[in-house]
Each structure stands twice: as structure tokens, then as C-alpha cells.
PDB file of C-alpha atoms in Angstrom:
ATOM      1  CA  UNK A  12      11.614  13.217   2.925  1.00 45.00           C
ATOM      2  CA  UNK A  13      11.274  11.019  -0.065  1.00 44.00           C
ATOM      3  CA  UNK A  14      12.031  14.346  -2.834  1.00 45.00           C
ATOM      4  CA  UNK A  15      15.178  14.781  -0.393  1.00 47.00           C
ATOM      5  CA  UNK A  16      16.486  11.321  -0.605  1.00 48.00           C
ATOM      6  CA  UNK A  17      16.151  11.358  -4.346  1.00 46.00           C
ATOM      7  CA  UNK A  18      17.781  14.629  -4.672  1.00 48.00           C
ATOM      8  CA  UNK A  19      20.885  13.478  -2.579  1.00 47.00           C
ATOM      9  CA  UNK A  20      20.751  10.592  -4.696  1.00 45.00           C
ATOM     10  CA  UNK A  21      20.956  12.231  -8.355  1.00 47.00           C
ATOM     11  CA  UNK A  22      23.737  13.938  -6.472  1.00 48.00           C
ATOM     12  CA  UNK A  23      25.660  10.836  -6.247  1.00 47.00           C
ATOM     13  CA  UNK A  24      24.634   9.338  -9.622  1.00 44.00           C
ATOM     14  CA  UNK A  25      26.678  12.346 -10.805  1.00 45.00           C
ATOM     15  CA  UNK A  26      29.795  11.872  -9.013  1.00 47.00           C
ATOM     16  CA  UNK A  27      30.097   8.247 -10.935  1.00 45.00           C
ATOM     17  CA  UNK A  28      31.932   7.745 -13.862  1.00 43.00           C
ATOM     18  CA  UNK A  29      29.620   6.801 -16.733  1.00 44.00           C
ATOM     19  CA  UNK A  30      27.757   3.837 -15.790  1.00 44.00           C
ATOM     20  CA  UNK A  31      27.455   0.747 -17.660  1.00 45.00           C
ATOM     21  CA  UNK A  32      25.262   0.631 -20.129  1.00 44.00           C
ATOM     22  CA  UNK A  33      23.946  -2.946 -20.077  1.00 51.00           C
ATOM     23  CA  UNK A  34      20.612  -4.829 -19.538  1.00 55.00           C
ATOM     24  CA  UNK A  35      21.110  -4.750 -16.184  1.00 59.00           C
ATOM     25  CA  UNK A  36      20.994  -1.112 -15.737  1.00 67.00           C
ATOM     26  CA  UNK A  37      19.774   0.842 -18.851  1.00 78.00           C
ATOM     27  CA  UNK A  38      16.236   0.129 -19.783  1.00 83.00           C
ATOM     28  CA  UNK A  39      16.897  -0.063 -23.357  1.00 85.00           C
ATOM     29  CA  UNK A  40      19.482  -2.631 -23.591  1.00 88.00           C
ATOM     30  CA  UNK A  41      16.863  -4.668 -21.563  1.00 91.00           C
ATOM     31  CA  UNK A  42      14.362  -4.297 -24.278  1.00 92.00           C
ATOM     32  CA  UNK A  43      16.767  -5.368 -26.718  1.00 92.00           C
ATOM     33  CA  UNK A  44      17.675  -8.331 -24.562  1.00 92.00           C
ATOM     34  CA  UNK A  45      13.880  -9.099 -24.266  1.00 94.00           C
ATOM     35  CA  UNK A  46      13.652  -9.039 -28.111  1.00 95.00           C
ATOM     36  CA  UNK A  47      16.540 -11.054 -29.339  1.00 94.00           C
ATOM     37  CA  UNK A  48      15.907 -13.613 -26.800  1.00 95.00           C
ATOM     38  CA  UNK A  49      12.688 -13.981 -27.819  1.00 97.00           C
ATOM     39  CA  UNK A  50      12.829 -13.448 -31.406  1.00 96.00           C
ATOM     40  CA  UNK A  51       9.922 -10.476 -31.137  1.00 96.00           C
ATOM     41  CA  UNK A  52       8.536  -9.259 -34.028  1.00 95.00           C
ATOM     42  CA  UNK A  53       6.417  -6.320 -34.690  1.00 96.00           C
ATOM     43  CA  UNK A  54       3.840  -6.862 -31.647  1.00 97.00           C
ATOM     44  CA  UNK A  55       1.180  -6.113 -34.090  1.00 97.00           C
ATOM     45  CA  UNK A  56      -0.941  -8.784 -32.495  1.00 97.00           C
ATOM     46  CA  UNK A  57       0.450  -8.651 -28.710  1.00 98.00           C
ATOM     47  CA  UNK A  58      -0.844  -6.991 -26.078  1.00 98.00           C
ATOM     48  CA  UNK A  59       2.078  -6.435 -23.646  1.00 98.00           C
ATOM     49  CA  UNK A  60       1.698  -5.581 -20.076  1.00 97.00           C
ATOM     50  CA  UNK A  61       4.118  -3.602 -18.060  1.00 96.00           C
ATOM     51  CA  UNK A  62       4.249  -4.127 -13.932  1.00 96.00           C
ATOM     52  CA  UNK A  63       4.924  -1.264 -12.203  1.00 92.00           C
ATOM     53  CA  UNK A  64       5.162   1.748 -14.450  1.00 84.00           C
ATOM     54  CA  UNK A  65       4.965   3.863 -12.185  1.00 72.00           C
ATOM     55  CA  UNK A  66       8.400   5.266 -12.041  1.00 68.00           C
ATOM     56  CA  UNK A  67       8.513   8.728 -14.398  1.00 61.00           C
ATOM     57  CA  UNK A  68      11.809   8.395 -14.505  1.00 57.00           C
ATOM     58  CA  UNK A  69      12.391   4.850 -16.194  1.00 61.00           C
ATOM     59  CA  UNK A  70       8.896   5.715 -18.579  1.00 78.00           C
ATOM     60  CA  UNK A  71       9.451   2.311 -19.844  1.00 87.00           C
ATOM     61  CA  UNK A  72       6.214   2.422 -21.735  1.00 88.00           C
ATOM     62  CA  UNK A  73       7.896   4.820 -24.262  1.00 87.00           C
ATOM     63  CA  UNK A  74      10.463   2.908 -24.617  1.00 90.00           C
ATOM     64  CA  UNK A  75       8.777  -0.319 -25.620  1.00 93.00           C
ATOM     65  CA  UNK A  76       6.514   1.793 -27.658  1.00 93.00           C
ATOM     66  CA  UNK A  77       9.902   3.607 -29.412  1.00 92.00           C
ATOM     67  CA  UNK A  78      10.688  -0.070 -30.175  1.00 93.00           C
ATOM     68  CA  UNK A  79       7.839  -1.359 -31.135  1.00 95.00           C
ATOM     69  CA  UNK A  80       5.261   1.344 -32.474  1.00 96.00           C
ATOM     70  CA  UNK A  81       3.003  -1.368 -33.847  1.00 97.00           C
ATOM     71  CA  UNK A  82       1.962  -2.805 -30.821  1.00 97.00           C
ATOM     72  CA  UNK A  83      -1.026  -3.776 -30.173  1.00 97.00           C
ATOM     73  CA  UNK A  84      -2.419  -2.547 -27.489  1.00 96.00           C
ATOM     74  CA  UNK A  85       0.261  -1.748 -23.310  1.00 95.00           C
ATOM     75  CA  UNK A  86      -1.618  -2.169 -20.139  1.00 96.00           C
ATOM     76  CA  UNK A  87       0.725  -0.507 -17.627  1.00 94.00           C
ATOM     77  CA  UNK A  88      -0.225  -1.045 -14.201  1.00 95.00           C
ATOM     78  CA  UNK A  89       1.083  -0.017 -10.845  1.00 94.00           C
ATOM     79  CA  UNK A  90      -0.046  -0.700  -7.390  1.00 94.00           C
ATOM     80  CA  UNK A  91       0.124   2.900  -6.245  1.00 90.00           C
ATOM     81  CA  UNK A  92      -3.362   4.013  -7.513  1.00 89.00           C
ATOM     82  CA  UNK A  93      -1.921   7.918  -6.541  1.00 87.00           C
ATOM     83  CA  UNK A  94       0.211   7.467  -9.185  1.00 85.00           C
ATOM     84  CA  UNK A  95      -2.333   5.924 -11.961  1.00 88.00           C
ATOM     85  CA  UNK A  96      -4.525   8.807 -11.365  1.00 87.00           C
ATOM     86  CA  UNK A  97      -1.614  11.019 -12.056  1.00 84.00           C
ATOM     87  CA  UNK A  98      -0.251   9.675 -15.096  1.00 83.00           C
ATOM     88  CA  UNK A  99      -3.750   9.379 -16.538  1.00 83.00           C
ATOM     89  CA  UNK A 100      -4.150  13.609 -16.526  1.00 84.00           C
ATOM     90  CA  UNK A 101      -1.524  14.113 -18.349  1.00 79.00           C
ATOM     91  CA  UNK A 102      -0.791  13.272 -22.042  1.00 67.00           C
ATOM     92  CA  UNK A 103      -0.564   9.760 -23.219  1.00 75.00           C
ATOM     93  CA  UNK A 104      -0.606   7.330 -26.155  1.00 85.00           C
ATOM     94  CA  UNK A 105      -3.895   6.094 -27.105  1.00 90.00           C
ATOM     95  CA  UNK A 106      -2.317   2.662 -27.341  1.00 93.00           C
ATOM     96  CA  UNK A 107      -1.373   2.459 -23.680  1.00 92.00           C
ATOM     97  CA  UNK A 108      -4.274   2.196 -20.592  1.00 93.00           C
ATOM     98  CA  UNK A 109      -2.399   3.037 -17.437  1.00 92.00           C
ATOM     99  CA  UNK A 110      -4.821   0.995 -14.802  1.00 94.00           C
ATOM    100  CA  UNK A 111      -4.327   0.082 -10.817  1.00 95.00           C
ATOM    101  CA  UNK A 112      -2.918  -3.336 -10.596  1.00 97.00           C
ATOM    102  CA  UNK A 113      -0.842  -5.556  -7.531  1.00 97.00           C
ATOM    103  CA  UNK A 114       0.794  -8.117  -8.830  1.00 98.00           C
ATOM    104  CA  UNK A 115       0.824  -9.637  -5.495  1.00 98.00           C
ATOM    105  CA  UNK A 116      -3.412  -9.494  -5.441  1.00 98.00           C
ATOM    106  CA  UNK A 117      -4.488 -11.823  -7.713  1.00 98.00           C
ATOM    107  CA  UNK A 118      -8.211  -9.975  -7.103  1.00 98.00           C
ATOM    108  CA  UNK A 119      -7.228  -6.985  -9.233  1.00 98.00           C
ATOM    109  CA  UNK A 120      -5.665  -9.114 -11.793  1.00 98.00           C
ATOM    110  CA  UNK A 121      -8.099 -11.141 -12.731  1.00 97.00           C
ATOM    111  CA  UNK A 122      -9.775  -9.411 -15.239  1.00 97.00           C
ATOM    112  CA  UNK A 123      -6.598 -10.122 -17.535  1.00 98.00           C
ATOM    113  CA  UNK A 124      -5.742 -13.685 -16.613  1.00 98.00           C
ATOM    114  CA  UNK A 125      -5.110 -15.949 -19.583  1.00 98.00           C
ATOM    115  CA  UNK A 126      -4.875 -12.610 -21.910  1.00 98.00           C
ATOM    116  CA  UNK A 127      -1.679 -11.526 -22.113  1.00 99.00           C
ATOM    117  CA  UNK A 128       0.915 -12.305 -24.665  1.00 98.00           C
ATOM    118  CA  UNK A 129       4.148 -10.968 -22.993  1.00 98.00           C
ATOM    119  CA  UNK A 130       4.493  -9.226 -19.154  1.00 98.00           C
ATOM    120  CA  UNK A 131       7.744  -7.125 -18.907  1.00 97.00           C
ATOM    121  CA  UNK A 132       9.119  -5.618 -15.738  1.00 95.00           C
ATOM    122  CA  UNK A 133      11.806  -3.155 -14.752  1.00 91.00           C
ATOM    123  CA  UNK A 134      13.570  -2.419 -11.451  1.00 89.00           C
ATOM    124  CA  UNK A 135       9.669  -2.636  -9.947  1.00 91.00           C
ATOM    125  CA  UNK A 136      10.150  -6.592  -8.313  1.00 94.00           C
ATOM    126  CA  UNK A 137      12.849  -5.806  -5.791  1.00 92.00           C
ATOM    127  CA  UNK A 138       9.554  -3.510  -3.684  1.00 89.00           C
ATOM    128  CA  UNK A 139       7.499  -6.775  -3.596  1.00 94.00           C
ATOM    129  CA  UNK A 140       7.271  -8.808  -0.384  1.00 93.00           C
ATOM    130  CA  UNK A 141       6.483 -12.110  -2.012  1.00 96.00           C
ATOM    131  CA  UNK A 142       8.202 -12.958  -5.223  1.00 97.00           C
ATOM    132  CA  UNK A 143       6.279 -16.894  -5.311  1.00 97.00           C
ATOM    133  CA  UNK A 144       2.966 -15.052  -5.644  1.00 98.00           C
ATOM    134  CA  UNK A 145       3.914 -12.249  -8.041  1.00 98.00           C
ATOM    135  CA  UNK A 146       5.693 -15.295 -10.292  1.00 98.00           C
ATOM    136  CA  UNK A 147       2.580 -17.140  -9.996  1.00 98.00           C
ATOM    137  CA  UNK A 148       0.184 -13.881 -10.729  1.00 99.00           C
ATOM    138  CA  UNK A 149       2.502 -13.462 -13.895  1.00 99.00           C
ATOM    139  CA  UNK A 150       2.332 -17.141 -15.442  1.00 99.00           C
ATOM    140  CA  UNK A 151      -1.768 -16.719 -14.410  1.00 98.00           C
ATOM    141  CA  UNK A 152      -1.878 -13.491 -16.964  1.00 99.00           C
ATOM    142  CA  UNK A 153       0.232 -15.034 -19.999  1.00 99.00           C
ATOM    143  CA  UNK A 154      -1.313 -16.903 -22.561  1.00 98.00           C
ATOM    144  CA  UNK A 155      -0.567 -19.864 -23.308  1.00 98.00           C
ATOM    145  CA  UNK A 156       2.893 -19.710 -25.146  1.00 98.00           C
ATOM    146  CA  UNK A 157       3.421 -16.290 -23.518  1.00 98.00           C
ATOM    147  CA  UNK A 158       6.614 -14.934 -22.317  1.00 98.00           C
ATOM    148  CA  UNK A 159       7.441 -12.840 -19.375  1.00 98.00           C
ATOM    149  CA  UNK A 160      10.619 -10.519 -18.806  1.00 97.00           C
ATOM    150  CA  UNK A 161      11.467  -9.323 -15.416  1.00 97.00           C
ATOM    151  CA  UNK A 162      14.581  -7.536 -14.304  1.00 94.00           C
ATOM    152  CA  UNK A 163      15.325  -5.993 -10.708  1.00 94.00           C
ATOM    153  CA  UNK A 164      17.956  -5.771  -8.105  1.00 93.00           C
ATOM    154  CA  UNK A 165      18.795  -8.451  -5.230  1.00 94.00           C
ATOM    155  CA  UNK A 166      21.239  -6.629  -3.831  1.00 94.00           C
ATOM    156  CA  UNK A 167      21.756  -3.223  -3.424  1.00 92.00           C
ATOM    157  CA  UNK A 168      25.466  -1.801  -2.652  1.00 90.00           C
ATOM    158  CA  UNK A 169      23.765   1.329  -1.513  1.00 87.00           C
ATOM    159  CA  UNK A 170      21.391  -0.197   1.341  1.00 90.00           C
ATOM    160  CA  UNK A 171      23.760  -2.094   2.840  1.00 90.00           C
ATOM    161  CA  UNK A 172      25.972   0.498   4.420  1.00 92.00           C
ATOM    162  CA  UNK A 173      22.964   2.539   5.361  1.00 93.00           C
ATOM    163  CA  UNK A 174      21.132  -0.177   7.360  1.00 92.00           C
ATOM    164  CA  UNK A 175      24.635  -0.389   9.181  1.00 94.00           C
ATOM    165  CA  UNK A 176      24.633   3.210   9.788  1.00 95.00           C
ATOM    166  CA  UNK A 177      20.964   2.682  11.476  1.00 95.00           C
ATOM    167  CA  UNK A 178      21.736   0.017  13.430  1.00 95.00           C
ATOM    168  CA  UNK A 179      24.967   1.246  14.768  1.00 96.00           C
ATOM    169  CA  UNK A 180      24.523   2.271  18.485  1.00 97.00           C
ATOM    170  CA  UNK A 181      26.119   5.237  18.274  1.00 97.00           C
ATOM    171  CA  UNK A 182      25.038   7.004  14.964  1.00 97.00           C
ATOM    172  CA  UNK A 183      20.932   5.478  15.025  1.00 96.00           C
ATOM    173  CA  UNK A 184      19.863   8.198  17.221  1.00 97.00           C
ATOM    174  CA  UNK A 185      20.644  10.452  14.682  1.00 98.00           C
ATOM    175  CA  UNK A 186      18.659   8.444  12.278  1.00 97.00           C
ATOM    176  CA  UNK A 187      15.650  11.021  10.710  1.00 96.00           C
ATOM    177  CA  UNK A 188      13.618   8.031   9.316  1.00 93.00           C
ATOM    178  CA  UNK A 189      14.421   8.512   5.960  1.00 91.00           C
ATOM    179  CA  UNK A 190      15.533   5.475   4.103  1.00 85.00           C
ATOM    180  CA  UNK A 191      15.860   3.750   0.623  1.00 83.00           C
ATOM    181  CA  UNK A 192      14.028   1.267  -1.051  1.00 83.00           C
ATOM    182  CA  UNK A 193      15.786  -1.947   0.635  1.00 87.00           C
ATOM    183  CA  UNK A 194      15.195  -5.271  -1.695  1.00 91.00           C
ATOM    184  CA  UNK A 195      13.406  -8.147  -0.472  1.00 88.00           C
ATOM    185  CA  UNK A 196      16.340 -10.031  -0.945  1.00 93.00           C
ATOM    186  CA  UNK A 197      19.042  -7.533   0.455  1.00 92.00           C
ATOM    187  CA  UNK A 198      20.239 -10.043   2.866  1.00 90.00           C
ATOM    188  CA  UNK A 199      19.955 -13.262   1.231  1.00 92.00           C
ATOM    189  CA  UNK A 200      21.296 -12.006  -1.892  1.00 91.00           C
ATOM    190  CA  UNK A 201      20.238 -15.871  -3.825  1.00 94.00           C
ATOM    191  CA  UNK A 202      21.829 -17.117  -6.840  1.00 94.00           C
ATOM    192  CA  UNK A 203      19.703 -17.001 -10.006  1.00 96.00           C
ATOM    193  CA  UNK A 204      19.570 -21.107  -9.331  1.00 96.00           C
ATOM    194  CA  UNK A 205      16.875 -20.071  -6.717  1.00 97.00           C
ATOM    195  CA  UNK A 206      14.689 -18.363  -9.662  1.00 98.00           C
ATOM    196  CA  UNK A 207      15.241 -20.536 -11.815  1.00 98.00           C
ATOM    197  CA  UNK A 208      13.271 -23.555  -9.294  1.00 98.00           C
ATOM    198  CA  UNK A 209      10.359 -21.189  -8.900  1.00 98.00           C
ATOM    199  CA  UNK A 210       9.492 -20.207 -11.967  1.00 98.00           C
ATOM    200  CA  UNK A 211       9.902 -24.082 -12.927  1.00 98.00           C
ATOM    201  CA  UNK A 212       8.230 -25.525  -9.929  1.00 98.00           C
ATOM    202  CA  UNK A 213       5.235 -22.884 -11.322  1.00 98.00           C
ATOM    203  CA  UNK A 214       5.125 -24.298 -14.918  1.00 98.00           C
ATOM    204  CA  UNK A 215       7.737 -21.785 -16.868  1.00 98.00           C
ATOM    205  CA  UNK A 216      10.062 -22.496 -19.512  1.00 98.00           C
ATOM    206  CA  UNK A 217      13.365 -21.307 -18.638  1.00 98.00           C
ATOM    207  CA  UNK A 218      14.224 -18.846 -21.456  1.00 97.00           C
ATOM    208  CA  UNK A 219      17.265 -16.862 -19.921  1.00 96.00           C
ATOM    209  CA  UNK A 220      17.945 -16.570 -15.884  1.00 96.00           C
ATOM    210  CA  UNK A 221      21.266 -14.618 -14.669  1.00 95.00           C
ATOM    211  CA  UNK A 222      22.458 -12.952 -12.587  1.00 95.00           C
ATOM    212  CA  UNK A 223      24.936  -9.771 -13.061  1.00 92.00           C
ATOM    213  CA  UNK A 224      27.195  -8.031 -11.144  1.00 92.00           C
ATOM    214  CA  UNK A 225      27.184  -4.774 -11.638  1.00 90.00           C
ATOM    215  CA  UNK A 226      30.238  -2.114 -10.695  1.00 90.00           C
ATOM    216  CA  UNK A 227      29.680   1.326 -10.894  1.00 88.00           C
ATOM    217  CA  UNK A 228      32.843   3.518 -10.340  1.00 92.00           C
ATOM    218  CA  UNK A 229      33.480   7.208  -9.008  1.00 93.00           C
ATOM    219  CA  UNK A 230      35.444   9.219 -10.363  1.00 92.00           C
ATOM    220  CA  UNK A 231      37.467  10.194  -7.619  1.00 94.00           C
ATOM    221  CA  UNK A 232      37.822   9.131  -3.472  1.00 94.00           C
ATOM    222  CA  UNK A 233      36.678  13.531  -3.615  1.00 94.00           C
ATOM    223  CA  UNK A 234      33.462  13.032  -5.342  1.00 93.00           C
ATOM    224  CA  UNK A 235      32.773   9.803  -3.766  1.00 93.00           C
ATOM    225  CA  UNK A 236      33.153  10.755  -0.849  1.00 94.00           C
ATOM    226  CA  UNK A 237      31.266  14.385  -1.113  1.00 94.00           C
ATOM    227  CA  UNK A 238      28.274  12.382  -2.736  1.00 93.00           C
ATOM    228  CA  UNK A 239      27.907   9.415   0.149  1.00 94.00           C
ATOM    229  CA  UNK A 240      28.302  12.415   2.646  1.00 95.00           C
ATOM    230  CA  UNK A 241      25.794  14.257   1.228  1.00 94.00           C
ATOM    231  CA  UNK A 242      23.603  10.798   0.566  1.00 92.00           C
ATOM    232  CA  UNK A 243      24.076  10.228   3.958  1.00 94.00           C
ATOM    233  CA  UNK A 244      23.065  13.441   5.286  1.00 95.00           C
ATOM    234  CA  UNK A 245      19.341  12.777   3.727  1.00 94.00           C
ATOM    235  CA  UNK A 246      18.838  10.438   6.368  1.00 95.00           C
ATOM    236  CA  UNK A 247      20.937  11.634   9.584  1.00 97.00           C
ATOM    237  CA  UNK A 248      21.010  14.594  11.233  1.00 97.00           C
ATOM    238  CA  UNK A 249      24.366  14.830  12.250  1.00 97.00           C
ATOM    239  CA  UNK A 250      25.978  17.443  15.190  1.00 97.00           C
ATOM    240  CA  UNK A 251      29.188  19.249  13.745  1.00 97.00           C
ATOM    241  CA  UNK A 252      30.645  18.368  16.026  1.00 98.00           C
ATOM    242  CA  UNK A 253      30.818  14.596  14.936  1.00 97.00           C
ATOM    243  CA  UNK A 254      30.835  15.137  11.683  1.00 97.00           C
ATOM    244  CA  UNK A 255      34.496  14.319  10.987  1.00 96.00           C
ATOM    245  CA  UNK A 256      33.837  11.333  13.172  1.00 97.00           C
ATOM    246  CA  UNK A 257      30.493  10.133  11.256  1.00 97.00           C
ATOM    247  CA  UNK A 258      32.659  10.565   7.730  1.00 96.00           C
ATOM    248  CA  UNK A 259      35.606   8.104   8.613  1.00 96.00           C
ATOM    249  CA  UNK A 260      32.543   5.597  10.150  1.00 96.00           C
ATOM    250  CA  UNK A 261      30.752   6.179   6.896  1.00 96.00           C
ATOM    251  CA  UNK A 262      33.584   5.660   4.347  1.00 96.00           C
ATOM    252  CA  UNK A 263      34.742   2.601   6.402  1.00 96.00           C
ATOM    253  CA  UNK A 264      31.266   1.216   6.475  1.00 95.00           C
ATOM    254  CA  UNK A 265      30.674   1.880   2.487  1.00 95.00           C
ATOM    255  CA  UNK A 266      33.661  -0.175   1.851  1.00 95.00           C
ATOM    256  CA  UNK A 267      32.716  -2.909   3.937  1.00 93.00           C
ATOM    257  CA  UNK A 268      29.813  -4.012   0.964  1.00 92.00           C
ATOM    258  CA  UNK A 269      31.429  -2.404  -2.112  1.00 94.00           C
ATOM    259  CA  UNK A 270      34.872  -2.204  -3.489  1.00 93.00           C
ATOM    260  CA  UNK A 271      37.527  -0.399  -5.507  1.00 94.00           C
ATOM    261  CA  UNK A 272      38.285  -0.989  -8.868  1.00 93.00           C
ATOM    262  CA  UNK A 273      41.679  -2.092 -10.593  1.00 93.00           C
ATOM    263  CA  UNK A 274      42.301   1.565 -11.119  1.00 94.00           C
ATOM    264  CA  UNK A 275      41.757   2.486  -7.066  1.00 94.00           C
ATOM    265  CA  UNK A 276      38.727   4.189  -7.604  1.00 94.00           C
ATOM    266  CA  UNK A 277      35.572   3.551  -5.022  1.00 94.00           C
ATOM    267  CA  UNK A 278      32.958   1.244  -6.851  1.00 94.00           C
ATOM    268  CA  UNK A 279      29.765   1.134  -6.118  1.00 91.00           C
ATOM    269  CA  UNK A 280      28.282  -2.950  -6.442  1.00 93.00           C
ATOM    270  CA  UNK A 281      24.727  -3.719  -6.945  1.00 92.00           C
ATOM    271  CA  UNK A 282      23.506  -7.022  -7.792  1.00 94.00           C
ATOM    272  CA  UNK A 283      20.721  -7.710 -10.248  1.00 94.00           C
ATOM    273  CA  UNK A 284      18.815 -10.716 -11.915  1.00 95.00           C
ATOM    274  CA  UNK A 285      17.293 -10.765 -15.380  1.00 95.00           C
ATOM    275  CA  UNK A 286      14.892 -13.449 -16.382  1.00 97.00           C
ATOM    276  CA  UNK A 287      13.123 -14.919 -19.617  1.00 98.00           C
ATOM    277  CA  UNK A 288      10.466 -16.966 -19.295  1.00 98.00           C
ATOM    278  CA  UNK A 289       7.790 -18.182 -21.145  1.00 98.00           C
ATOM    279  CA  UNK A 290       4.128 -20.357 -20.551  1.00 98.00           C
ATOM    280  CA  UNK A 291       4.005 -23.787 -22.066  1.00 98.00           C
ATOM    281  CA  UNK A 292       1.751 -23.726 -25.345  1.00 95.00           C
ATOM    282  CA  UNK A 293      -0.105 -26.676 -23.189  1.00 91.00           C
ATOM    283  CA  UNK A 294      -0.626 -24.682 -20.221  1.00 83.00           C
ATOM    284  CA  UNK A 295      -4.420 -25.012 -19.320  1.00 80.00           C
ATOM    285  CA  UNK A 296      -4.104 -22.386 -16.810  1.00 76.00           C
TER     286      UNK A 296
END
């Protein structure tokens, strides 16, 4: 189910126009964010630990380490210990150790509280069920005087029209079961003003805290609407029948959470929050 889903999806990642390239969506721009924010150096003397790098597809660990080949030493971690074991048969850079790690269990953190200079994140904090705790986990692992960068989505433009589509009395029984990732904060959608409390109410230093809207356009109402078909189909069986019937529902419903751009084209709209932190040189914790 899950290799279906993200087959449908590369489908429709391919009907868009060329998305854009910014911190919010392309790893790399994040990492240059994270840097010129901060003012990084080298990382000759940092040990930098990356949550959930787990997805192959983001392999943000070669990225930082294209960036910064002098650092000292990555500890990736991941929650999905199926996943650790995999990554650690294959190839990898002696300066990385790719080790099991919830940042919402404190108990399989603790062997790297107080030891980490910087914690980044990408597109991994929008799975987690409690963003307090994973904040607080993350200011327990800095340093004193280090800095955390996280980045994932609050609202995706994708999950809200399929939820509909699940919950709509007519089309649900079609339902297979098969769904996306949906963000913890989907339906509350907060302003960065809400992260921006927490991480100070926890003892951060707010560096840098937005959050972006991001529009990602089709090319044409053909493609769109052949790729949120097809999307679609990944997760409902649909009677031929209805099909016709299911497609107007579908387009209608799309619309309802996303938009078209100046130029009439469909838009896809995601919304996602970047933020730079960093632990107070005082910090005893």
C-alpha cells in the first residue's frame, strides 16, 4: 500500500510546474538558511545530530556533510529501528553513526543529553504526536549555547481533500485504507506565534521562527487533474461506473483547501514552519 501511494505521488510531483526552490521545500536552501542564520563555520568541533533520517529520499546527512565535510562527527537517528538496521548495511561515511532514537522518549536519548552542539531536522516533526516533548527532548540534547534547526509542514494541501474524500458518506466505502502522512497540526494549522511560546516557555532563544506559505502550481487543469485522479485512485477503489461522478467530487473537493494561481493554473498550498533556536550559554540543563 505504502510503495503505491508513493508511486501515485511522484506521479503528481511531475505534473507540477517546477517547484519552488526555497527553505521551505528544498533541503539545501534549508542548510544554507541554518548556516547564515547562525553564522556556522567549519563544524570542525561540532557534533551535529540529525532527527529522523530516515527518509532515503531527502538523505539529508549528505547534504550537511556536502556542506560541511569537516564535521566533526553526525549522529542520525530515526525512530523506525527497521530502517537503522537498513541504512547501516549499506555504505556509509565513517563520520556519520546512524543509531535508533525517539525524540519523543527521552529513555533512548539520554545517552546524548547535554552533548550536542547543533540538532537539525527536516520534514520528520510533522509524524510526531507531541511537539512540547520533542522541543523539550531537543533543548535536553544541546549544549549549552547550542542551536537547533527544525523545519516541517503544519498544513498539508494534499491531506485535506483526502480526509474529505474519507469522510464523505458516499465515497468512504470505497476507502482501501491507504492514506498519507496527515500532520499533527493539519487542523489547527497555528501561527508560528504558537512556536515561538514553547520553545521560550522551555528556555530557547528565539533565533528565526516563520512560517511560509508555500504554492506549488500545475501545469495544466489536464495534468492536474490526471495526477489527483490517479493520487486518488491509491486510496479508493472506485466502480466505473462512478468514476465520472467521483472526478467532479474530487476536483471540487481539491479546490475547496488549495487554489489557483494569477495565471489560472491549479496550485497546490502546503503550509510549513522553519525555526532557529538556540540554548542559553547559562543553561544548567
Amino acid at each position: 500500500m505504502a510503495k503505491k501511494m508513493a508511486s501515485a505521488a511522484e506521479e503528481a510531483v511531475a505534473a507540477v510546474a517546477s517547484p519552488p526552490l526555497c527553505a521551505s521545500t528544498d533541503a539545501k536552501r534549508f542548510l544554507e538558511l541554518i548556516s547564515s542564520k547562525f553564522g556556522w563555520g567549519d563544524l570542525s568541533d561540532d557534533i551535529v545530530m540529525d532527527i529522523g533520517c530516515g527518509n532515503p529520499k531527502i538523505k539529508f546527512c549528505d547534504l550537511l556533510l556536502g556542506l560541511f565535510p569537516k564535521v566533526k562527527k553526525v549522529i542520525a537517528i530515526d525512530k523506525k529501528s527497521h530502517l537503522i538496521a537498513y541504512i547501516k548495511c549499506g555504505k556509509k561515511n565513517p563520520k556519520i553513526d546512524f543509531e535508533y532514537g525517539d525524540i519523543e522518549d527521552r529513555s533512548t536519548l539520554e545517552n546524548w543529553e547535554g552533548k550536542i552542539s547543533k540538532v537539525v531536522s527536516s520534514h520528520c516533526f510533522h509524524q510526531l504526536k507531541d511537539h512540547e516533548t520533542a522541543f523539550k527532548n531537543v533543548y535536553l540534547l544541546l549544549k549549552p549555547g547550542g542551536e537547533a534547526a527544525l523545519l516541517f509542514c503544519l498544513q498539508s494541501g494534499y491531506v485535506g481533500w483526502h480526509v474529505d474524500l474519507v469522510n464523505d458518506p458516499k465515497w468512504k466505502k470505497y476507502y482501501n485504507g491507504n492514506s498519507p502522512e496527515i500532520p499533527l497540526t493539519q487542523f489547527s494549522n497555528p501561527a508560528s506565534s504558537f512556536y515561538k511560546n514553547l520553545a521560550e516557555e522551555i528556555g530557547f532563544k528565539i533565533v528565526f521562527c516563520e512560517k511560509d506559505r508555500i504554492g506549488v502550481p500545475f501545469e495544466s487543469d489536464e495534468s492536474w487533474k490526471g495526477a489527483i485522479f490517479n493520487l486518488a485512485l491509491s486510496s479508493f477503489k472506485i466502480p466505473d461506473e462512478l468514476k465520472e461522478e467521483f472526478k467532479e467530487y474530487l476536483y471540487e473537493t481539491f479546490m475547496k483547501y488549495n487554489c489557483r494561481t494569477d495565471s489560472d493554473r491549479p496550485c497546490q498550498i502546503s503550509y510549513f514552519l522553519t525555526a532557529l533556536l538556540r540554548k542559553p550559554e547559562d543553561s544548567t540543563e
